[in-house]
Amino acid sequence: MVSAAGLSGDGKMRGVLLVLLGLLYSSTSCGVQKASVFYGPDPKEGLVSSMEFPWVVSLQDSQYTHLAFGCILSEFWVLSIASAIQNRKDIVVIVGISNMDPSKIAHAEYPVNTIIIHEDFDNNSMSNNIALLKTDTAMHFGNLVQSICFLGRMPHTPPVLQNCWVSGWNPTSATGNHMTMSVLRK
């Protein structure tokens, strides 16, 4: 596994910029939502279908403990936070899931072989808390797995930034430093 420490400062950031620029104009089917949120007057309000956020992934360790969320940038690259993955080995990208219940998970796993942590990441202030992860093999895109979109070069009017959503897994229990995650919500 290559980490940020394995790359020189200028070369590392130049590489990150090249990856991000390439991704900016990548997939034409990026960010396409296939279904809508399930609303209702019960505790399931805010739950999402497995196809609503196909770019959201779970980064997990070798014991399948959820470490952090990530978003798919391309078939090999995932963007996430540095604080949860620094000094980690054997990270696996879990794609195509909205429910962390092991009995209900139909997903795919992609081991990570490269981690690039922002060179100015500060663990105390959490500034520049960003990392790129590259998978060993290409992620297979379909209804449950897609890359996220970026705004292109064209100027955008304010409506582009309306109706934005944030998604993530809701912790269902916590013991010490370990949280049990359940169902993806928005």
PDB file of C-alpha atoms in Angstrom:
ATOM      1  CA  MET A   1       0.000   0.000   0.000  1.00  0.00           C
ATOM      2  CA  VAL A   2       1.366   3.430  -0.892  1.00  0.00           C
ATOM      3  CA  SER A   3       0.523   6.173   1.544  1.00  0.00           C
ATOM      4  CA  ALA A   4       0.972   9.926   1.475  1.00  0.00           C
ATOM      5  CA  ALA A   5       4.275   9.519   3.264  1.00  0.00           C
ATOM      6  CA  GLY A   6       5.556   7.529   0.287  1.00  0.00           C
ATOM      7  CA  LEU A   7       5.210  10.439  -2.127  1.00  0.00           C
ATOM      8  CA  SER A   8       7.112  13.725  -2.281  1.00  0.00           C
ATOM      9  CA  GLY A   9       5.188  16.891  -1.403  1.00  0.00           C
ATOM     10  CA  ASP A  10       5.100  18.543  -4.840  1.00  0.00           C
ATOM     11  CA  GLY A  11       4.645  15.283  -6.726  1.00  0.00           C
ATOM     12  CA  LYS A  12       1.921  14.112  -4.377  1.00  0.00           C
ATOM     13  CA  MET A  13      -0.222  17.240  -4.689  1.00  0.00           C
ATOM     14  CA  ARG A  14       0.356  17.397  -8.434  1.00  0.00           C
ATOM     15  CA  GLY A  15      -0.836  13.779  -8.649  1.00  0.00           C
ATOM     16  CA  VAL A  16      -3.913  14.561  -6.560  1.00  0.00           C
ATOM     17  CA  LEU A  17      -4.736  17.542  -8.768  1.00  0.00           C
ATOM     18  CA  LEU A  18      -4.341  15.469 -11.930  1.00  0.00           C
ATOM     19  CA  VAL A  19      -6.642  12.769 -10.561  1.00  0.00           C
ATOM     20  CA  LEU A  20      -9.260  15.329  -9.552  1.00  0.00           C
ATOM     21  CA  LEU A  21      -9.063  17.170 -12.889  1.00  0.00           C
ATOM     22  CA  GLY A  22      -9.454  13.901 -14.759  1.00  0.00           C
ATOM     23  CA  LEU A  23     -12.435  13.003 -12.633  1.00  0.00           C
ATOM     24  CA  LEU A  24     -14.053  16.370 -13.213  1.00  0.00           C
ATOM     25  CA  TYR A  25     -14.830  15.379 -16.782  1.00  0.00           C
ATOM     26  CA  SER A  26     -15.196  11.625 -16.302  1.00  0.00           C
ATOM     27  CA  SER A  27     -18.456   9.714 -16.274  1.00  0.00           C
ATOM     28  CA  THR A  28     -21.480  11.014 -18.150  1.00  0.00           C
ATOM     29  CA  SER A  29     -23.796   8.913 -16.005  1.00  0.00           C
ATOM     30  CA  CYS A  30     -22.408  10.189 -12.724  1.00  0.00           C
ATOM     31  CA  GLY A  31     -24.665  11.211  -9.881  1.00  0.00           C
ATOM     32  CA  VAL A  32     -27.830   9.710 -11.306  1.00  0.00           C
ATOM     33  CA  GLN A  33     -30.314   8.876  -8.577  1.00  0.00           C
ATOM     34  CA  LYS A  34     -32.528   5.907  -9.344  1.00  0.00           C
ATOM     35  CA  ALA A  35     -35.113   6.114  -6.566  1.00  0.00           C
ATOM     36  CA  SER A  36     -36.503   8.427  -3.942  1.00  0.00           C
ATOM     37  CA  VAL A  37     -36.490   8.589  -0.179  1.00  0.00           C
ATOM     38  CA  PHE A  38     -39.003   6.634   1.862  1.00  0.00           C
ATOM     39  CA  TYR A  39     -40.995   9.124   3.941  1.00  0.00           C
ATOM     40  CA  GLY A  40     -43.577   8.317   6.536  1.00  0.00           C
ATOM     41  CA  PRO A  41     -44.855   9.022  10.020  1.00  0.00           C
ATOM     42  CA  ASP A  42     -42.825   6.176  11.549  1.00  0.00           C
ATOM     43  CA  PRO A  43     -39.177   5.770  12.666  1.00  0.00           C
ATOM     44  CA  LYS A  44     -38.195   4.865   9.102  1.00  0.00           C
ATOM     45  CA  GLU A  45     -38.588   8.474   7.986  1.00  0.00           C
ATOM     46  CA  GLY A  46     -35.503   9.612   6.120  1.00  0.00           C
ATOM     47  CA  LEU A  47     -34.396   6.119   5.099  1.00  0.00           C
ATOM     48  CA  VAL A  48     -33.114   5.843   1.566  1.00  0.00           C
ATOM     49  CA  SER A  49     -33.407   3.088  -0.984  1.00  0.00           C
ATOM     50  CA  SER A  50     -30.284   1.231  -2.017  1.00  0.00           C
ATOM     51  CA  MET A  51     -30.234   3.083  -5.352  1.00  0.00           C
ATOM     52  CA  GLU A  52     -30.693   6.665  -4.166  1.00  0.00           C
ATOM     53  CA  PHE A  53     -27.043   7.447  -3.395  1.00  0.00           C
ATOM     54  CA  PRO A  54     -25.041   5.001  -5.536  1.00  0.00           C
ATOM     55  CA  TRP A  55     -21.820   6.977  -5.002  1.00  0.00           C
ATOM     56  CA  VAL A  56     -21.821   6.564  -1.186  1.00  0.00           C
ATOM     57  CA  VAL A  57     -19.497   3.853   0.136  1.00  0.00           C
ATOM     58  CA  SER A  58     -18.495   2.468   3.507  1.00  0.00           C
ATOM     59  CA  LEU A  59     -14.776   2.253   4.220  1.00  0.00           C
ATOM     60  CA  GLN A  60     -14.183  -0.698   6.510  1.00  0.00           C
ATOM     61  CA  ASP A  61     -11.241  -2.424   8.148  1.00  0.00           C
ATOM     62  CA  SER A  62     -10.354  -6.106   7.804  1.00  0.00           C
ATOM     63  CA  GLN A  63     -12.865  -6.928  10.578  1.00  0.00           C
ATOM     64  CA  TYR A  64     -15.619  -5.160   8.581  1.00  0.00           C
ATOM     65  CA  THR A  65     -15.913  -2.324  11.077  1.00  0.00           C
ATOM     66  CA  HIS A  66     -17.185   0.878   9.467  1.00  0.00           C
ATOM     67  CA  LEU A  67     -14.431   3.521   9.584  1.00  0.00           C
ATOM     68  CA  ALA A  68     -15.779   6.328   7.433  1.00  0.00           C
ATOM     69  CA  PHE A  69     -18.035   7.293   4.566  1.00  0.00           C
ATOM     70  CA  GLY A  70     -16.657   7.915   1.140  1.00  0.00           C
ATOM     71  CA  CYS A  71     -17.857   8.901  -2.305  1.00  0.00           C
ATOM     72  CA  ILE A  72     -16.933   7.275  -5.584  1.00  0.00           C
ATOM     73  CA  LEU A  73     -15.032   9.618  -7.894  1.00  0.00           C
ATOM     74  CA  SER A  74     -14.301   7.112 -10.664  1.00  0.00           C
ATOM     75  CA  GLU A  75     -14.018   3.370 -11.155  1.00  0.00           C
ATOM     76  CA  PHE A  76     -10.767   3.303  -9.114  1.00  0.00           C
ATOM     77  CA  TRP A  77     -10.910   6.362  -6.821  1.00  0.00           C
ATOM     78  CA  VAL A  78     -12.815   7.198  -3.620  1.00  0.00           C
ATOM     79  CA  LEU A  79     -12.763  10.473  -1.661  1.00  0.00           C
ATOM     80  CA  SER A  80     -13.042  10.403   2.133  1.00  0.00           C
ATOM     81  CA  ILE A  81     -11.712  11.924   5.351  1.00  0.00           C
ATOM     82  CA  ALA A  82      -8.093  11.466   6.368  1.00  0.00           C
ATOM     83  CA  SER A  83      -8.734  11.346  10.121  1.00  0.00           C
ATOM     84  CA  ALA A  84     -10.497   7.974   9.996  1.00  0.00           C
ATOM     85  CA  ILE A  85      -8.040   6.195   7.735  1.00  0.00           C
ATOM     86  CA  GLN A  86      -4.610   7.550   8.597  1.00  0.00           C
ATOM     87  CA  ASN A  87      -2.227   4.831   9.783  1.00  0.00           C
ATOM     88  CA  ARG A  88      -4.717   2.154   8.682  1.00  0.00           C
ATOM     89  CA  LYS A  89      -3.969  -0.893   6.581  1.00  0.00           C
ATOM     90  CA  ASP A  90      -6.243  -3.382   4.875  1.00  0.00           C
ATOM     91  CA  ILE A  91      -9.038  -0.910   4.132  1.00  0.00           C
ATOM     92  CA  VAL A  92     -11.891  -2.243   2.029  1.00  0.00           C
ATOM     93  CA  VAL A  93     -14.351  -0.126   0.022  1.00  0.00           C
ATOM     94  CA  ILE A  94     -17.874  -1.550   0.390  1.00  0.00           C
ATOM     95  CA  VAL A  95     -20.181  -0.421  -2.431  1.00  0.00           C
ATOM     96  CA  GLY A  96     -23.846  -0.903  -3.230  1.00  0.00           C
ATOM     97  CA  ILE A  97     -25.248  -0.884   0.296  1.00  0.00           C
ATOM     98  CA  SER A  98     -27.763   1.164   2.231  1.00  0.00           C
ATOM     99  CA  ASN A  99     -28.184  -1.232   5.167  1.00  0.00           C
ATOM    100  CA  MET A 100     -25.280  -2.322   7.388  1.00  0.00           C
ATOM    101  CA  ASP A 101     -27.169  -5.382   8.678  1.00  0.00           C
ATOM    102  CA  PRO A 102     -24.942  -8.325   7.629  1.00  0.00           C
ATOM    103  CA  SER A 103     -27.975 -10.511   6.908  1.00  0.00           C
ATOM    104  CA  LYS A 104     -29.349  -7.931   4.437  1.00  0.00           C
ATOM    105  CA  ILE A 105     -26.202  -6.833   2.653  1.00  0.00           C
ATOM    106  CA  ALA A 106     -25.816  -7.543  -1.046  1.00  0.00           C
ATOM    107  CA  HIS A 107     -22.680  -5.644  -1.950  1.00  0.00           C
ATOM    108  CA  ALA A 108     -19.252  -5.725  -3.537  1.00  0.00           C
ATOM    109  CA  GLU A 109     -15.886  -5.228  -1.844  1.00  0.00           C
ATOM    110  CA  TYR A 110     -12.792  -3.577  -3.287  1.00  0.00           C
ATOM    111  CA  PRO A 111      -9.501  -3.637  -1.337  1.00  0.00           C
ATOM    112  CA  VAL A 112      -7.567  -0.356  -1.266  1.00  0.00           C
ATOM    113  CA  ASN A 113      -3.958  -0.362  -2.458  1.00  0.00           C
ATOM    114  CA  THR A 114      -3.139   3.358  -2.342  1.00  0.00           C
ATOM    115  CA  ILE A 115      -4.015   6.052   0.192  1.00  0.00           C
ATOM    116  CA  ILE A 116      -3.118   9.688  -0.443  1.00  0.00           C
ATOM    117  CA  ILE A 117      -3.677  11.938   2.559  1.00  0.00           C
ATOM    118  CA  HIS A 118      -3.580  15.717   2.050  1.00  0.00           C
ATOM    119  CA  GLU A 119      -0.045  16.866   2.806  1.00  0.00           C
ATOM    120  CA  ASP A 120      -1.299  19.646   5.128  1.00  0.00           C
ATOM    121  CA  PHE A 121      -3.743  17.492   7.092  1.00  0.00           C
ATOM    122  CA  ASP A 122      -3.643  18.481  10.777  1.00  0.00           C
ATOM    123  CA  ASN A 123      -5.042  15.896  13.181  1.00  0.00           C
ATOM    124  CA  ASN A 124      -5.498  18.500  15.941  1.00  0.00           C
ATOM    125  CA  SER A 125      -7.403  21.161  14.007  1.00  0.00           C
ATOM    126  CA  MET A 126      -8.797  18.708  11.418  1.00  0.00           C
ATOM    127  CA  SER A 127      -7.882  21.164   8.676  1.00  0.00           C
ATOM    128  CA  ASN A 128      -7.369  19.610   5.232  1.00  0.00           C
ATOM    129  CA  ASN A 129      -9.098  16.442   6.449  1.00  0.00           C
ATOM    130  CA  ILE A 130      -9.294  14.796   3.046  1.00  0.00           C
ATOM    131  CA  ALA A 131      -7.894  11.661   1.446  1.00  0.00           C
ATOM    132  CA  LEU A 132      -8.014   9.794  -1.843  1.00  0.00           C
ATOM    133  CA  LEU A 133      -8.132   6.005  -1.890  1.00  0.00           C
ATOM    134  CA  LYS A 134      -7.408   3.859  -4.937  1.00  0.00           C
ATOM    135  CA  THR A 135      -8.840   0.365  -5.207  1.00  0.00           C
ATOM    136  CA  ASP A 136      -6.912  -2.688  -6.428  1.00  0.00           C
ATOM    137  CA  THR A 137      -9.440  -3.302  -9.179  1.00  0.00           C
ATOM    138  CA  ALA A 138     -12.020  -1.191 -10.976  1.00  0.00           C
ATOM    139  CA  MET A 139     -15.400  -0.866  -9.289  1.00  0.00           C
ATOM    140  CA  HIS A 140     -18.203  -2.234 -11.450  1.00  0.00           C
ATOM    141  CA  PHE A 141     -20.829   0.443 -12.079  1.00  0.00           C
ATOM    142  CA  GLY A 142     -24.547  -0.344 -12.215  1.00  0.00           C
ATOM    143  CA  ASN A 143     -27.795   0.703 -10.505  1.00  0.00           C
ATOM    144  CA  LEU A 144     -26.234   0.462  -7.028  1.00  0.00           C
ATOM    145  CA  VAL A 145     -22.759   1.809  -7.839  1.00  0.00           C
ATOM    146  CA  GLN A 146     -22.039   5.092  -9.675  1.00  0.00           C
ATOM    147  CA  SER A 147     -19.590   7.981  -9.440  1.00  0.00           C
ATOM    148  CA  ILE A 148     -20.611  11.312  -7.977  1.00  0.00           C
ATOM    149  CA  CYS A 149     -20.831  14.355 -10.276  1.00  0.00           C
ATOM    150  CA  PHE A 150     -18.809  17.530 -10.126  1.00  0.00           C
ATOM    151  CA  LEU A 151     -19.886  20.884 -11.465  1.00  0.00           C
ATOM    152  CA  GLY A 152     -18.305  21.446 -14.859  1.00  0.00           C
ATOM    153  CA  ARG A 153     -16.673  24.529 -16.299  1.00  0.00           C
ATOM    154  CA  MET A 154     -19.889  26.277 -17.263  1.00  0.00           C
ATOM    155  CA  PRO A 155     -21.198  28.937 -14.884  1.00  0.00           C
ATOM    156  CA  HIS A 156     -24.147  27.664 -12.898  1.00  0.00           C
ATOM    157  CA  THR A 157     -27.155  29.565 -11.754  1.00  0.00           C
ATOM    158  CA  PRO A 158     -28.220  29.264  -8.097  1.00  0.00           C
ATOM    159  CA  PRO A 159     -30.901  26.584  -8.768  1.00  0.00           C
ATOM    160  CA  VAL A 160     -28.078  24.063  -9.341  1.00  0.00           C
ATOM    161  CA  LEU A 161     -27.266  24.273  -5.643  1.00  0.00           C
ATOM    162  CA  GLN A 162     -30.846  23.930  -4.414  1.00  0.00           C
ATOM    163  CA  ASN A 163     -32.316  20.747  -2.944  1.00  0.00           C
ATOM    164  CA  CYS A 164     -28.935  19.414  -1.845  1.00  0.00           C
ATOM    165  CA  TRP A 165     -28.823  16.341   0.383  1.00  0.00           C
ATOM    166  CA  VAL A 166     -26.342  14.831   2.802  1.00  0.00           C
ATOM    167  CA  SER A 167     -26.407  11.098   3.439  1.00  0.00           C
ATOM    168  CA  GLY A 168     -24.808   8.813   5.992  1.00  0.00           C
ATOM    169  CA  TRP A 169     -25.315   5.828   8.219  1.00  0.00           C
ATOM    170  CA  ASN A 170     -27.021   6.519  11.518  1.00  0.00           C
ATOM    171  CA  PRO A 171     -25.233   5.056  14.561  1.00  0.00           C
ATOM    172  CA  THR A 172     -27.538   2.623  16.365  1.00  0.00           C
ATOM    173  CA  SER A 173     -25.294   1.920  19.341  1.00  0.00           C
ATOM    174  CA  ALA A 174     -21.883   2.844  20.680  1.00  0.00           C
ATOM    175  CA  THR A 175     -19.495   0.936  22.918  1.00  0.00           C
ATOM    176  CA  GLY A 176     -16.204   2.641  23.736  1.00  0.00           C
ATOM    177  CA  ASN A 177     -14.690   3.743  20.438  1.00  0.00           C
ATOM    178  CA  HIS A 178     -16.847   1.372  18.376  1.00  0.00           C
ATOM    179  CA  MET A 179     -20.123   2.468  16.774  1.00  0.00           C
ATOM    180  CA  THR A 180     -22.627   0.127  15.211  1.00  0.00           C
ATOM    181  CA  MET A 181     -24.049   1.620  12.036  1.00  0.00           C
ATOM    182  CA  SER A 182     -27.399   0.687  10.595  1.00  0.00           C
ATOM    183  CA  VAL A 183     -29.341   2.128   7.685  1.00  0.00           C
ATOM    184  CA  LEU A 184     -28.338   4.880   5.271  1.00  0.00           C
ATOM    185  CA  ARG A 185     -30.293   8.090   5.880  1.00  0.00           C
ATOM    186  CA  LYS A 186     -30.516  11.515   4.347  1.00  0.00           C
TER     187      LYS A 186
END
